[in-house]
Coordinates of C-alpha atoms in Angstrom, one line a residue:
M1 CA 0.0 0.0 0.1
K2 CA 1.3 3.3 -0.9
T3 CA 0.9 6.8 1.0
Y4 CA -1.1 9.5 -0.4
R5 CA 2.2 11.0 -1.3
Q6 CA 3.8 8.2 -2.8
L7 CA 0.4 7.5 -4.7
L8 CA 0.4 11.0 -5.9
E9 CA 4.3 10.9 -7.1
F10 CA 3.4 7.7 -8.9
G11 CA 0.5 9.6 -10.6
K12 CA 2.8 12.6 -11.9
S13 CA 5.6 10.3 -12.6
R14 CA 3.5 8.3 -14.8
L15 CA 1.6 11.0 -16.7
Q16 CA 4.9 12.6 -17.3
E17 CA 6.3 9.6 -19.0
Q18 CA 3.1 10.0 -21.3
E19 CA 3.9 13.3 -22.0
I20 CA 0.3 14.9 -20.7
E21 CA 1.0 18.4 -20.5
N22 CA -0.3 19.3 -17.3
F23 CA 0.8 16.1 -15.7
Q24 CA 0.9 17.3 -12.3
L25 CA -2.2 19.5 -12.1
D26 CA -4.0 16.4 -13.6
A27 CA -2.4 13.8 -11.2
W28 CA -3.7 15.8 -8.5
L29 CA -7.1 16.5 -9.8
L30 CA -7.5 12.7 -10.2
M31 CA -6.5 12.3 -6.6
E32 CA -8.8 14.9 -5.3
Y33 CA -11.7 13.4 -7.3
V34 CA -11.0 9.6 -6.2
C35 CA -10.4 10.5 -2.6
Q36 CA -12.6 13.4 -1.9
I37 CA -9.9 15.3 -0.3
S38 CA -8.7 19.1 -0.3
R39 CA -5.2 20.1 -0.6
T40 CA -5.2 21.3 3.1
W41 CA -6.1 17.9 4.0
Y42 CA -3.5 16.1 1.8
F43 CA -0.6 18.1 3.2
L44 CA -1.8 17.3 7.1
H45 CA -2.2 13.4 6.0
E46 CA 0.2 12.9 3.3
E47 CA 1.7 10.2 5.0
E48 CA -1.2 8.1 5.5
Q49 CA -2.4 5.8 3.5
P50 CA -6.0 5.7 1.1
G51 CA -8.3 2.8 1.1
E52 CA -7.5 0.1 -1.0
D53 CA -10.4 0.8 -3.2
E54 CA -9.4 4.5 -3.8
E55 CA -5.5 3.1 -4.5
K56 CA -7.0 0.8 -7.2
Q57 CA -9.3 3.3 -8.4
Y58 CA -6.5 6.2 -8.8
I59 CA -4.0 3.9 -10.4
A60 CA -6.9 3.1 -13.0
L61 CA -7.9 6.4 -13.8
I62 CA -4.2 7.5 -14.1
R63 CA -3.5 5.0 -16.7
K64 CA -6.4 6.1 -18.5
R65 CA -5.4 9.7 -18.6
G66 CA -1.8 8.2 -19.7
E67 CA -3.8 6.9 -22.9
H68 CA -4.7 10.9 -23.4
I69 CA -8.6 10.2 -22.6
P70 CA -9.4 13.6 -21.7
L71 CA -9.8 14.6 -17.5
Q72 CA -13.1 15.6 -17.8
Q73 CA -14.3 12.2 -19.2
L74 CA -12.7 10.3 -16.6
T75 CA -14.0 12.5 -13.7
H76 CA -17.3 13.3 -15.7
E77 CA -16.9 16.9 -14.3
A78 CA -16.3 20.1 -16.0
Y79 CA -16.4 23.6 -14.2
F80 CA -18.2 26.6 -16.4
Y81 CA -19.1 29.9 -15.5
G82 CA -19.0 29.0 -11.7
M83 CA -21.3 25.8 -12.3
K84 CA -20.5 22.2 -12.1
F85 CA -21.7 20.2 -15.4
Y86 CA -21.9 16.4 -16.4
V87 CA -19.7 15.3 -19.7
D88 CA -19.0 12.0 -21.3
E89 CA -17.5 11.2 -24.7
N90 CA -20.8 12.3 -26.4
V91 CA -20.0 16.2 -25.8
L92 CA -17.2 18.4 -25.7
A93 CA -16.0 19.7 -22.5
P94 CA -16.7 23.0 -21.7
R95 CA -13.8 25.4 -22.6
P96 CA -12.9 28.5 -20.4
D97 CA -12.7 30.6 -23.6
T98 CA -16.7 30.0 -24.2
E99 CA -17.3 31.9 -21.2
I100 CA -16.7 35.1 -23.5
L101 CA -19.8 34.2 -25.3
V102 CA -22.2 33.8 -22.4
E103 CA -20.6 37.3 -20.9
Q104 CA -21.0 39.0 -24.5
V105 CA -24.9 37.4 -24.6
L106 CA -25.4 38.6 -20.8
E107 CA -24.2 41.9 -21.6
K108 CA -26.5 42.4 -24.5
L109 CA -29.8 40.9 -23.5
P110 CA -32.1 43.1 -21.6
V111 CA -32.4 42.7 -17.7
D112 CA -35.9 41.8 -16.0
Q113 CA -37.7 41.2 -19.1
E114 CA -39.2 38.0 -20.6
I115 CA -37.0 37.0 -23.2
E116 CA -36.4 33.5 -25.3
I117 CA -33.1 32.3 -26.3
L118 CA -32.3 29.6 -28.4
D119 CA -28.8 27.5 -28.2
L120 CA -28.1 25.6 -31.8
C121 CA -25.5 22.6 -31.5
T122 CA -26.1 22.9 -27.6
G123 CA -24.2 20.1 -26.5
S124 CA -23.6 19.9 -22.8
G125 CA -26.0 22.7 -22.5
C126 CA -23.5 24.7 -20.5
I127 CA -23.8 27.7 -22.5
L128 CA -27.7 28.0 -22.7
L129 CA -27.9 26.6 -18.9
S130 CA -25.5 29.5 -17.9
I131 CA -27.4 32.3 -19.5
L132 CA -30.7 31.2 -18.0
E133 CA -28.9 30.9 -14.3
N134 CA -28.1 34.6 -15.0
R135 CA -31.2 35.4 -16.3
K136 CA -34.1 34.1 -14.5
E137 CA -36.7 35.9 -16.2
A138 CA -35.6 33.9 -19.4
R139 CA -36.8 31.1 -21.2
G140 CA -34.4 28.8 -23.6
T141 CA -34.3 26.2 -25.9
G142 CA -31.4 24.0 -26.9
T143 CA -30.9 21.6 -29.9
D144 CA -28.7 19.1 -31.4
L145 CA -28.5 16.6 -33.8
S146 CA -26.9 14.2 -31.4
E147 CA -29.6 12.8 -29.2
K148 CA -27.0 11.7 -26.8
A149 CA -25.8 15.2 -26.2
L150 CA -29.2 16.2 -25.6
A151 CA -29.3 13.5 -22.9
V152 CA -26.5 15.3 -21.3
A153 CA -27.7 18.7 -21.7
E154 CA -31.0 17.8 -20.2
R155 CA -29.3 15.8 -17.3
N156 CA -27.0 19.2 -16.6
G157 CA -30.4 21.1 -16.4
R158 CA -32.1 18.7 -14.2
E159 CA -28.8 18.4 -11.8
L160 CA -28.6 22.2 -12.0
G161 CA -32.3 22.7 -11.2
I162 CA -32.4 25.0 -14.3
K163 CA -35.5 24.5 -16.4
A164 CA -34.9 24.4 -20.4
R165 CA -36.4 23.0 -23.6
W166 CA -34.3 20.4 -25.3
I167 CA -35.0 19.4 -28.9
H168 CA -33.8 17.0 -31.3
S169 CA -33.0 18.8 -34.8
D170 CA -30.7 19.6 -37.4
L171 CA -30.2 23.5 -36.7
F172 CA -33.5 24.9 -37.3
E173 CA -35.2 21.9 -39.0
K174 CA -37.5 21.5 -36.1
I175 CA -37.8 24.9 -34.7
Q176 CA -41.0 27.4 -34.7
G177 CA -41.3 30.8 -33.4
Q178 CA -38.9 33.7 -33.1
Y179 CA -36.5 34.6 -30.2
H180 CA -34.6 37.5 -29.1
A181 CA -31.1 35.7 -29.1
I182 CA -29.8 32.9 -31.0
V183 CA -26.6 31.6 -29.6
S184 CA -24.3 28.9 -31.1
N185 CA -20.9 27.5 -30.6
P186 CA -20.8 25.2 -33.6
P187 CA -18.6 22.6 -35.4
Y188 CA -15.7 25.2 -36.8
I189 CA -12.5 23.1 -37.2
R190 CA -11.5 22.8 -40.8
T191 CA -11.8 18.9 -41.9
D192 CA -7.9 18.8 -42.9
V193 CA -7.0 20.4 -39.5
I194 CA -8.7 17.7 -37.2
Q195 CA -6.1 14.8 -37.8
G196 CA -3.1 17.4 -36.5
L197 CA -5.3 18.2 -33.3
M198 CA -4.1 16.7 -30.0
E199 CA -4.9 13.1 -29.0
E200 CA -7.1 14.0 -26.3
V201 CA -9.1 15.9 -28.8
R202 CA -8.6 14.0 -32.5
L203 CA -9.2 10.4 -30.6
Y204 CA -12.2 11.1 -27.7
E205 CA -14.0 14.1 -28.5
P206 CA -16.9 13.8 -30.6
Y207 CA -15.9 14.1 -34.2
M208 CA -19.4 15.6 -35.2
A209 CA -18.8 18.5 -32.7
L210 CA -15.6 19.3 -34.3
D211 CA -16.0 19.2 -37.9
G212 CA -16.7 22.6 -39.6
H213 CA -16.1 20.7 -43.1
E214 CA -13.7 22.0 -45.8
D215 CA -13.0 25.8 -44.7
G216 CA -14.4 25.6 -41.2
L217 CA -17.4 27.9 -42.1
Y218 CA -20.2 25.3 -43.1
F219 CA -22.3 25.8 -40.2
Y220 CA -21.8 29.6 -40.0
R221 CA -23.1 29.9 -43.5
K222 CA -26.3 27.8 -42.7
I223 CA -27.1 29.5 -39.1
I224 CA -26.4 33.0 -40.6
A225 CA -28.5 32.5 -43.8
Q226 CA -31.7 31.2 -41.8
A227 CA -31.3 32.7 -38.4
G228 CA -33.4 35.9 -39.5
A229 CA -36.5 34.1 -40.0
Y230 CA -36.3 32.8 -36.1
L231 CA -35.0 36.2 -34.6
K232 CA -37.4 38.9 -33.3
P233 CA -36.8 42.6 -34.5
Q234 CA -33.2 43.6 -33.1
G235 CA -32.7 40.1 -32.2
L236 CA -29.4 39.1 -31.1
L237 CA -26.9 36.5 -33.0
A238 CA -23.9 35.5 -31.2
F239 CA -21.3 32.8 -32.1
E240 CA -18.0 31.2 -30.8
I241 CA -15.5 31.0 -33.6
G242 CA -12.1 30.1 -34.3
Y243 CA -9.1 32.1 -33.8
D244 CA -8.8 32.9 -37.5
Q245 CA -12.3 33.2 -38.3
G246 CA -13.6 36.6 -37.2
E247 CA -13.2 38.7 -40.4
A248 CA -14.9 35.7 -42.4
V249 CA -17.8 35.3 -39.9
S250 CA -18.5 38.9 -39.3
S251 CA -18.3 39.4 -43.4
L252 CA -21.2 36.7 -43.7
M253 CA -23.3 38.6 -41.2
K254 CA -22.9 41.8 -42.8
E255 CA -23.7 40.3 -46.0
Q256 CA -26.9 38.9 -44.8
G257 CA -27.8 42.4 -43.5
Y258 CA -26.7 42.0 -39.6
R259 CA -25.8 45.5 -38.2
Q260 CA -23.8 46.4 -35.0
V261 CA -21.5 43.3 -36.0
Q262 CA -18.5 42.9 -33.7
V263 CA -15.7 40.7 -33.1
V264 CA -14.8 40.2 -29.7
K265 CA -11.3 38.8 -28.5
D266 CA -10.1 36.3 -25.6
L267 CA -7.7 36.6 -23.3
A268 CA -5.2 35.6 -25.7
G269 CA -5.8 38.5 -27.8
L270 CA -7.4 36.2 -30.2
D271 CA -10.7 36.6 -31.9
R272 CA -13.3 34.1 -30.0
V273 CA -16.9 35.5 -30.5
V274 CA -19.1 37.5 -33.0
T275 CA -22.1 39.2 -32.3
G276 CA -24.7 41.2 -34.4
R277 CA -28.2 42.4 -34.5
K278 CA -31.1 41.6 -36.9
N279 CA -31.8 44.5 -39.4
Q280 CA -35.4 45.5 -39.6
E281 CA -34.9 45.2 -43.2
E282 CA -35.9 41.7 -44.3
R283 CA -32.8 40.5 -46.4
Y284 CA -32.7 37.1 -44.9
V285 CA -33.1 33.9 -47.2

């Protein structure tokens, strides 16, 4: 039997050997998850021994992480906008950069008004649920082509106590009515780029949530061309984008008559979000 300290050192060493980028952090997070301990507790008890079952589970998870299975798929936990979400192999794990999309939508939506929000390609539901948690008067609908992803989103809404409507739909296929805001973090990686992604993404994240087809803009074109029919006057359209897609996506929106089109950068100074408002003039397809 190893002590907590020896077990953690084993985890760090094993993950470093397998070239896991954040090997020290991941080794600790897995220990925290398996043993349900805090850092303070660990430093006070590091020479004690965990239970046999805990040691076996920790070693098994370290081996899986060493195979580049994403940490969030091992713990089924991901934190986003101050909330804990369930994730599995059917959805992309929420990324911190995506919080900028939530912030922009909250900043641009009216406060203390009943509003309707549509989230296309909802995945885990983290974007929609984060918006709804911060706009109690809002109502939201999330759609996804993957029924398994929708099951994850529905579970997150239930566990967080946030009410939303979930629809199995190919973008607008089964959508009716108009919304004050349409948000989306669609697949936007070029097909030829996917094979060069890190193993955690390329091998274990859902391909359909990554593939933006030949130029990465396929879903932006479809959504922008159709969204006008589903937006109320002055309605907001907001996307997460790839770091090199700001000019292309903003141009697509302007071509379709959207106004107040804005590209917002992330903390690294890279283009991350594009927003625009529906023009009163009906130029939409």
